[in-house]
Amino acid sequence: MADAKYVFMRIIAPLLGFLIANVMFFSGVPGFLERKRQGDLGNFNPLPYPVILANCASWIAYSLYIDDYFLFFANAPGMLVGVYFTMVGYGLSPYGGKTRDAIELWTVSLVGALLALTLYVGLVARKESDEHKQTTIGLFCNAVLLVYYASPLTTVKEVLEKRDASSLYFPISCANFVNGASWATYGLALNDWLLFAPNAMGAALGALQMALIRAYPSEGVNRGDGGREMRQTPSTTDLLSNPTGPGLVSGGGDAAL
C-alpha cells in the first residue's frame, strides 16, 4: 500500500500534471498558426502569453533549487510557447494599437520582474542560505500564478449574479482541476508548500467552476452542442487590457504551472 501511494504521489501525479499542463499550453497552437498564415490576429488574444513566459521561467528556476526534473520539463515547453506566441502576436498586432502596446507593457514588466528576482537571488542574497533563495523564488512563482487565478474569481462573481454559467467552459475547468490537483498532490508528497498551496487553490477554483456549470447549465453555449459558440473564461490579461469588458480567448487556458 505504501509503495502504491508513493508511486501515485511521486510519479503518476506529476506525470499527469505534466501532460495536462502541456495540453493547455499547446491548446492554442492550431488557431494561432492559422492566424499567422493569414497574417492577421483576428479575435485571437496573444496577451496571456507573456504571463505564460514569466510563469514557466520562474517555475523552471524553482525546479533548479529543488532538483526536480518533473517540474523543469513540465514548464520548458510552456516557456517556448510563451516566447514564440509573444513574438508572433506582437508582429501580427496593428502598429500603434492597444494590443501591441499591452504586449510591450506586459512583456517588459514581467521580464523586468524576472531580472529583479535574478539580481536578488544571484547577487544581493548570495550569502543567504539556499532555503532562503528557494523560498524567494517560490513566492515569486506564487505571485505570477495569482495573476492567472484572479480571472476565474471575476467570472464566478458574474455567474452567481446572473445565475448563468455560459461564460465557463467545462473542459477548461476540468483541466484546471486535474492539473492543479496533480501538482498539489506532488507538492504534498515533497512536503513543499510553495508548490502545494497555489495548485490546491487552482484545483479548488476548477472544482468550483465545474459545480457552477452543473448548478447553472446554459443552453448549449459551454457544451458545444447545437452549433453554438463555445466561450472560455477570460484571462486576467484580458480584463486588465480591456477593463470595460472581458473578451473572448481563442486559445491557451489557465495553466497551473
Coordinates of N, CA, C and O in Angstrom, one line a residue, residues 23-139:
V23 N -0.8 20.1 -22.5 CA -2.0 20.2 -23.3 C -2.6 21.6 -23.3 O -3.0 22.1 -24.3
M24 N -2.7 22.2 -22.1 CA -3.3 23.5 -22.0 C -2.3 24.6 -22.7 O -2.8 25.5 -23.3
F25 N -1.0 24.4 -22.5 CA -0.1 25.3 -23.1 C -0.2 25.3 -24.6 O -0.2 26.4 -25.3
F26 N -0.4 24.1 -25.2 CA -0.4 24.0 -26.6 C -1.8 24.0 -27.3 O -1.9 23.8 -28.5
S27 N -2.8 24.2 -26.4 CA -4.2 24.1 -27.0 C -4.5 25.2 -28.0 O -5.3 25.1 -28.8
G28 N -3.7 26.3 -27.9 CA -4.0 27.4 -28.8 C -3.1 27.4 -30.0 O -3.3 28.3 -30.9
V29 N -2.3 26.4 -30.2 CA -1.3 26.3 -31.3 C -2.0 26.3 -32.7 O -1.7 27.1 -33.6
P30 N -3.0 25.4 -32.9 CA -3.6 25.3 -34.2 C -4.2 26.7 -34.7 O -4.0 27.1 -35.8
G31 N -5.0 27.3 -33.7 CA -5.6 28.5 -34.1 C -4.6 29.6 -34.3 O -4.8 30.5 -35.2
F32 N -3.6 29.6 -33.5 CA -2.6 30.7 -33.6 C -1.8 30.6 -34.9 O -1.5 31.6 -35.6
L33 N -1.4 29.3 -35.3 CA -0.7 29.1 -36.6 C -1.6 29.5 -37.8 O -1.1 30.0 -38.8
E34 N -2.9 29.3 -37.6 CA -3.8 29.7 -38.7 C -3.8 31.2 -38.8 O -3.8 31.8 -39.9
R35 N -3.8 31.9 -37.7 CA -3.8 33.4 -37.7 C -2.5 33.9 -38.3 O -2.5 34.8 -39.0
K36 N -1.4 33.2 -38.1 CA -0.1 33.5 -38.6 C -0.1 33.4 -40.1 O 0.4 34.2 -40.9
R37 N -0.7 32.2 -40.6 CA -0.8 32.0 -42.1 C -1.6 33.1 -42.8 O -1.3 33.5 -43.9
Q38 N -2.6 33.6 -42.1 CA -3.5 34.6 -42.6 C -2.9 36.0 -42.4 O -3.3 37.0 -43.1
G39 N -1.9 36.1 -41.6 CA -1.2 37.4 -41.3 C -2.1 38.4 -40.6 O -2.0 39.6 -40.7
D40 N -3.0 37.8 -39.8 CA -4.0 38.7 -39.1 C -4.4 38.0 -37.8 O -4.7 36.8 -37.8
L41 N -4.3 38.7 -36.6 CA -4.7 38.2 -35.3 C -6.2 37.8 -35.3 O -6.6 36.9 -34.5
G42 N -7.0 38.5 -36.0 CA -8.5 38.3 -35.8 C -8.9 38.6 -34.4 O -8.5 39.6 -33.8
N43 N -9.7 37.6 -33.8 CA -10.1 37.8 -32.4 C -9.2 37.0 -31.5 O -9.5 36.8 -30.3
F44 N -8.0 36.5 -32.0 CA -7.1 35.8 -31.1 C -6.4 36.7 -30.2 O -5.9 37.7 -30.6
N45 N -6.4 36.4 -28.9 CA -5.8 37.3 -27.9 C -4.4 36.7 -27.5 O -4.3 35.7 -26.8
P46 N -3.3 37.4 -27.9 CA -2.0 37.0 -27.5 C -1.5 37.4 -26.1 O -0.4 37.1 -25.7
L47 N -2.3 38.2 -25.4 CA -1.8 38.8 -24.2 C -1.5 37.8 -23.1 O -0.6 38.1 -22.2
P48 N -2.2 36.6 -23.0 CA -1.8 35.7 -21.9 C -0.4 35.2 -22.0 O 0.2 34.7 -21.0
Y49 N 0.2 35.2 -23.2 CA 1.5 34.5 -23.4 C 2.7 35.1 -22.7 O 3.6 34.4 -22.3
P50 N 2.8 36.5 -22.6 CA 3.9 37.0 -21.8 C 3.8 36.5 -20.3 O 4.8 36.3 -19.7
V51 N 2.6 36.3 -19.8 CA 2.4 35.8 -18.5 C 2.8 34.3 -18.4 O 3.4 33.9 -17.5
I52 N 2.5 33.5 -19.5 CA 2.9 32.1 -19.5 C 4.4 32.1 -19.5 O 5.0 31.2 -18.9
L53 N 5.1 33.0 -20.3 CA 6.5 33.0 -20.3 C 7.1 33.2 -19.0 O 8.0 32.5 -18.5
A54 N 6.6 34.2 -18.2 CA 7.2 34.5 -16.9 C 6.8 33.4 -15.9 O 7.7 33.1 -15.1
N55 N 5.6 32.9 -16.0 CA 5.2 31.8 -15.1 C 6.1 30.6 -15.3 O 6.6 30.1 -14.3
C56 N 6.3 30.2 -16.5 CA 7.1 29.0 -16.7 C 8.6 29.2 -16.4 O 9.3 28.3 -15.8
A57 N 9.1 30.4 -16.7 CA 10.5 30.7 -16.4 C 10.8 30.7 -14.9 O 11.8 30.2 -14.5
S58 N 9.9 31.2 -14.1 CA 10.0 31.2 -12.7 C 10.0 29.8 -12.1 O 10.7 29.5 -11.2
W59 N 9.1 29.0 -12.6 CA 9.0 27.6 -12.1 C 10.2 26.8 -12.5 O 10.6 25.9 -11.8
I60 N 10.7 27.1 -13.7 CA 12.0 26.4 -14.1 C 13.1 26.8 -13.1 O 13.9 25.9 -12.7
A61 N 13.2 28.0 -12.8 CA 14.2 28.4 -11.8 C 14.0 27.7 -10.5 O 14.9 27.3 -9.8
Y62 N 12.7 27.6 -10.1 CA 12.4 26.9 -8.8 C 12.8 25.4 -8.9 O 13.3 24.9 -7.9
S63 N 12.6 24.8 -10.1 CA 12.9 23.4 -10.2 C 14.4 23.2 -10.0 O 14.8 22.1 -9.6
L64 N 15.2 24.2 -10.4 CA 16.7 24.0 -10.2 C 17.1 23.9 -8.8 O 18.0 23.3 -8.4
Y65 N 16.3 24.7 -7.9 CA 16.7 24.7 -6.5 C 16.2 23.5 -5.8 O 16.7 23.1 -4.7
I66 N 15.2 22.8 -6.3 CA 14.7 21.6 -5.6 C 15.1 20.3 -6.4 O 14.7 19.2 -6.0
D67 N 15.9 20.5 -7.5 CA 16.4 19.4 -8.2 C 15.3 18.5 -8.7 O 15.3 17.3 -8.5
D68 N 14.4 19.1 -9.5 CA 13.2 18.3 -9.9 C 13.0 18.3 -11.4 O 12.7 19.4 -12.0
Y69 N 13.2 17.2 -12.0 CA 13.0 17.1 -13.4 C 11.6 17.2 -13.9 O 11.3 17.7 -15.0
F70 N 10.7 16.7 -13.1 CA 9.3 16.8 -13.5 C 8.9 18.3 -13.7 O 8.2 18.6 -14.6
L71 N 9.2 19.1 -12.7 CA 8.8 20.5 -12.7 C 9.5 21.2 -13.9 O 8.9 22.1 -14.5
F72 N 10.8 20.9 -14.1 CA 11.5 21.5 -15.2 C 10.9 21.2 -16.6 O 10.5 22.1 -17.3
F73 N 10.6 19.9 -16.9 CA 10.1 19.5 -18.2 C 8.6 19.8 -18.3 O 8.1 19.9 -19.5
A74 N 7.9 20.0 -17.2 CA 6.5 20.5 -17.4 C 6.4 21.9 -17.8 O 5.4 22.3 -18.4
N75 N 7.5 22.7 -17.5 CA 7.4 24.1 -17.8 C 8.3 24.6 -19.0 O 8.0 25.6 -19.6
A76 N 9.3 23.8 -19.4 CA 10.1 24.1 -20.5 C 9.4 24.3 -21.8 O 9.5 25.3 -22.5
P77 N 8.5 23.4 -22.2 CA 7.7 23.6 -23.4 C 6.8 24.8 -23.3 O 6.7 25.6 -24.3
G78 N 6.2 25.1 -22.2 CA 5.4 26.3 -22.0 C 6.1 27.5 -22.1 O 5.6 28.5 -22.7
M79 N 7.4 27.6 -21.7 CA 8.2 28.7 -21.8 C 8.5 29.0 -23.3 O 8.4 30.2 -23.8
L80 N 8.8 28.0 -24.1 CA 9.0 28.1 -25.5 C 7.7 28.6 -26.2 O 7.8 29.5 -27.1
V81 N 6.6 28.1 -25.8 CA 5.3 28.6 -26.4 C 5.1 30.0 -26.0 O 4.7 30.8 -26.9
G82 N 5.4 30.4 -24.8 CA 5.2 31.8 -24.4 C 6.1 32.7 -25.2 O 5.6 33.8 -25.6
V83 N 7.4 32.4 -25.4 CA 8.3 33.2 -26.2 C 7.8 33.3 -27.6 O 7.7 34.4 -28.2
Y84 N 7.5 32.2 -28.2 CA 7.1 32.2 -29.6 C 5.8 33.0 -29.9 O 5.7 33.8 -30.8
F85 N 4.8 32.7 -29.1 CA 3.5 33.3 -29.3 C 3.6 34.8 -29.0 O 2.9 35.6 -29.6
T86 N 4.4 35.2 -28.0 CA 4.5 36.6 -27.7 C 5.1 37.3 -28.9 O 4.7 38.4 -29.3
M87 N 6.2 36.7 -29.5 CA 6.8 37.4 -30.6 C 5.9 37.4 -31.9 O 5.8 38.5 -32.5
V88 N 5.2 36.3 -32.2 CA 4.4 36.3 -33.3 C 3.1 37.2 -33.1 O 2.7 38.0 -34.0
G89 N 2.6 37.2 -31.9 CA 1.4 38.0 -31.6 C 1.8 39.5 -31.7 O 1.0 40.3 -32.2
Y90 N 3.0 39.9 -31.3 CA 3.5 41.2 -31.4 C 3.6 41.6 -32.8 O 3.2 42.7 -33.2
G91 N 4.1 40.7 -33.6 CA 4.3 41.0 -35.1 C 3.0 41.2 -35.8 O 2.9 42.0 -36.7
L92 N 2.0 40.4 -35.4 CA 0.7 40.5 -36.1 C -0.2 41.6 -35.6 O -1.2 42.0 -36.3
S93 N 0.1 42.1 -34.4 CA -0.8 43.1 -33.9 C -0.6 44.5 -34.6 O 0.5 44.8 -35.0
P94 N -1.6 45.2 -34.8 CA -1.5 46.5 -35.6 C -0.6 47.5 -34.9 O -0.6 47.6 -33.7
Y95 N 0.2 48.1 -35.7 CA 1.2 49.1 -35.2 C 0.4 50.3 -34.5 O -0.5 50.8 -35.1
G96 N 0.8 50.6 -33.3 CA 0.2 51.7 -32.6 C -1.1 51.3 -31.9 O -1.8 52.2 -31.3
G97 N -1.5 50.0 -32.0 CA -2.8 49.6 -31.5 C -2.6 49.3 -30.0 O -1.5 49.1 -29.5
K98 N -3.8 49.1 -29.3 CA -3.8 48.8 -27.9 C -3.2 47.4 -27.6 O -2.5 47.2 -26.6
T99 N -3.4 46.4 -28.5 CA -2.9 45.1 -28.3 C -1.4 45.1 -28.2 O -0.7 44.5 -27.4
R100 N -0.8 45.8 -29.2 CA 0.7 45.9 -29.3 C 1.2 46.6 -28.1 O 2.3 46.2 -27.5
D101 N 0.6 47.7 -27.7 CA 1.1 48.4 -26.5 C 1.0 47.5 -25.3 O 1.9 47.6 -24.4
A102 N -0.1 46.7 -25.2 CA -0.3 45.9 -24.0 C 0.8 44.8 -24.0 O 1.3 44.4 -22.9
I103 N 1.1 44.2 -25.1 CA 2.1 43.2 -25.2 C 3.5 43.8 -24.7 O 4.2 43.1 -24.0
E104 N 3.8 44.9 -25.2 CA 5.0 45.6 -24.8 C 5.1 45.8 -23.3 O 6.1 45.5 -22.7
L105 N 4.0 46.3 -22.8 CA 3.9 46.6 -21.3 C 4.1 45.4 -20.5 O 4.9 45.3 -19.6
W106 N 3.3 44.3 -20.8 CA 3.3 43.1 -20.0 C 4.7 42.4 -20.2 O 5.2 41.9 -19.2
T107 N 5.2 42.3 -21.4 CA 6.5 41.6 -21.6 C 7.6 42.3 -20.9 O 8.4 41.7 -20.1
V108 N 7.7 43.6 -21.0 CA 8.8 44.4 -20.4 C 8.7 44.3 -18.9 O 9.7 44.1 -18.1
S109 N 7.5 44.4 -18.4 CA 7.2 44.4 -16.9 C 7.6 43.1 -16.3 O 8.3 43.0 -15.3
L110 N 7.1 42.0 -17.0 CA 7.4 40.7 -16.4 C 8.9 40.3 -16.6 O 9.4 39.7 -15.6
V111 N 9.5 40.6 -17.7 CA 10.9 40.3 -17.8 C 11.7 41.1 -16.8 O 12.7 40.7 -16.2
G112 N 11.3 42.4 -16.6 CA 11.9 43.2 -15.6 C 11.8 42.6 -14.2 O 12.8 42.6 -13.4
A113 N 10.6 42.0 -13.9 CA 10.5 41.4 -12.6 C 11.4 40.1 -12.5 O 11.9 39.9 -11.4
L114 N 11.5 39.4 -13.6 CA 12.4 38.2 -13.6 C 13.9 38.7 -13.4 O 14.6 38.0 -12.7
L115 N 14.3 39.8 -14.0 CA 15.6 40.3 -13.8 C 15.8 40.7 -12.4 O 16.9 40.5 -11.8
A116 N 14.8 41.4 -11.8 CA 14.9 41.8 -10.4 C 15.1 40.6 -9.5 O 15.9 40.6 -8.5
L117 N 14.4 39.5 -9.8 CA 14.5 38.3 -9.0 C 15.9 37.7 -9.1 O 16.5 37.2 -8.1
T118 N 16.4 37.7 -10.4 CA 17.7 37.1 -10.6 C 18.8 37.9 -9.9 O 19.7 37.4 -9.3
L119 N 18.6 39.3 -9.9 CA 19.6 40.1 -9.2 C 19.6 39.9 -7.7 O 20.7 39.7 -7.1
Y120 N 18.4 39.7 -7.2 CA 18.3 39.5 -5.7 C 18.9 38.1 -5.3 O 19.8 38.0 -4.4
V121 N 18.5 37.1 -6.0 CA 18.9 35.7 -5.7 C 20.4 35.5 -6.0 O 21.1 34.9 -5.2
G122 N 20.8 36.1 -7.1 CA 22.2 35.8 -7.6 C 23.3 36.7 -6.9 O 24.4 36.3 -6.8
L123 N 22.9 38.0 -6.6 CA 23.9 38.9 -6.1 C 23.6 39.4 -4.7 O 24.3 39.2 -3.7
V124 N 22.4 40.0 -4.5 CA 22.1 40.6 -3.2 C 22.0 39.6 -2.1 O 22.5 39.8 -1.0
A125 N 21.4 38.5 -2.4 CA 21.2 37.4 -1.4 C 22.2 36.3 -1.5 O 21.9 35.1 -1.1
R126 N 23.4 36.5 -2.2 CA 24.3 35.4 -2.5 C 24.8 34.7 -1.2 O 25.2 33.6 -1.3
K127 N 24.8 35.5 -0.1 CA 25.3 34.9 1.1 C 24.2 34.2 2.0 O 24.5 33.6 3.0
E128 N 23.0 34.4 1.5 CA 21.9 33.8 2.2 C 21.9 32.3 1.9 O 22.5 31.8 1.0
S129 N 21.1 31.5 2.7 CA 21.0 30.1 2.5 C 20.2 29.7 1.3 O 19.4 30.5 0.7
D130 N 20.4 28.5 0.8 CA 19.7 28.0 -0.4 C 18.2 28.0 -0.1 O 17.4 28.2 -0.9
E131 N 17.9 27.7 1.2 CA 16.5 27.7 1.6 C 15.8 29.0 1.4 O 14.7 29.1 1.0
H132 N 16.5 30.1 1.8 CA 16.0 31.5 1.6 C 15.8 31.8 0.2 O 14.8 32.4 -0.2
K133 N 16.8 31.4 -0.7 CA 16.7 31.7 -2.1 C 15.5 30.9 -2.7 O 14.7 31.4 -3.5
Q134 N 15.4 29.6 -2.3 CA 14.3 28.8 -2.8 C 12.9 29.4 -2.4 O 12.0 29.4 -3.3
T135 N 12.8 29.9 -1.2 CA 11.6 30.5 -0.7 C 11.2 31.7 -1.5 O 10.1 32.0 -1.9
T136 N 12.3 32.5 -1.8 CA 12.1 33.8 -2.6 C 11.5 33.5 -4.0 O 10.6 34.1 -4.5
I137 N 12.2 32.5 -4.7 CA 11.7 32.1 -6.0 C 10.3 31.5 -5.9 O 9.5 31.8 -6.8
G138 N 10.1 30.7 -4.9 CA 8.8 30.1 -4.8 C 7.7 31.1 -4.6 O 6.6 31.0 -5.2
L139 N 7.9 32.1 -3.8 CA 6.9 33.2 -3.6 C 6.7 34.0 -4.9 O 5.5 34.4 -5.2

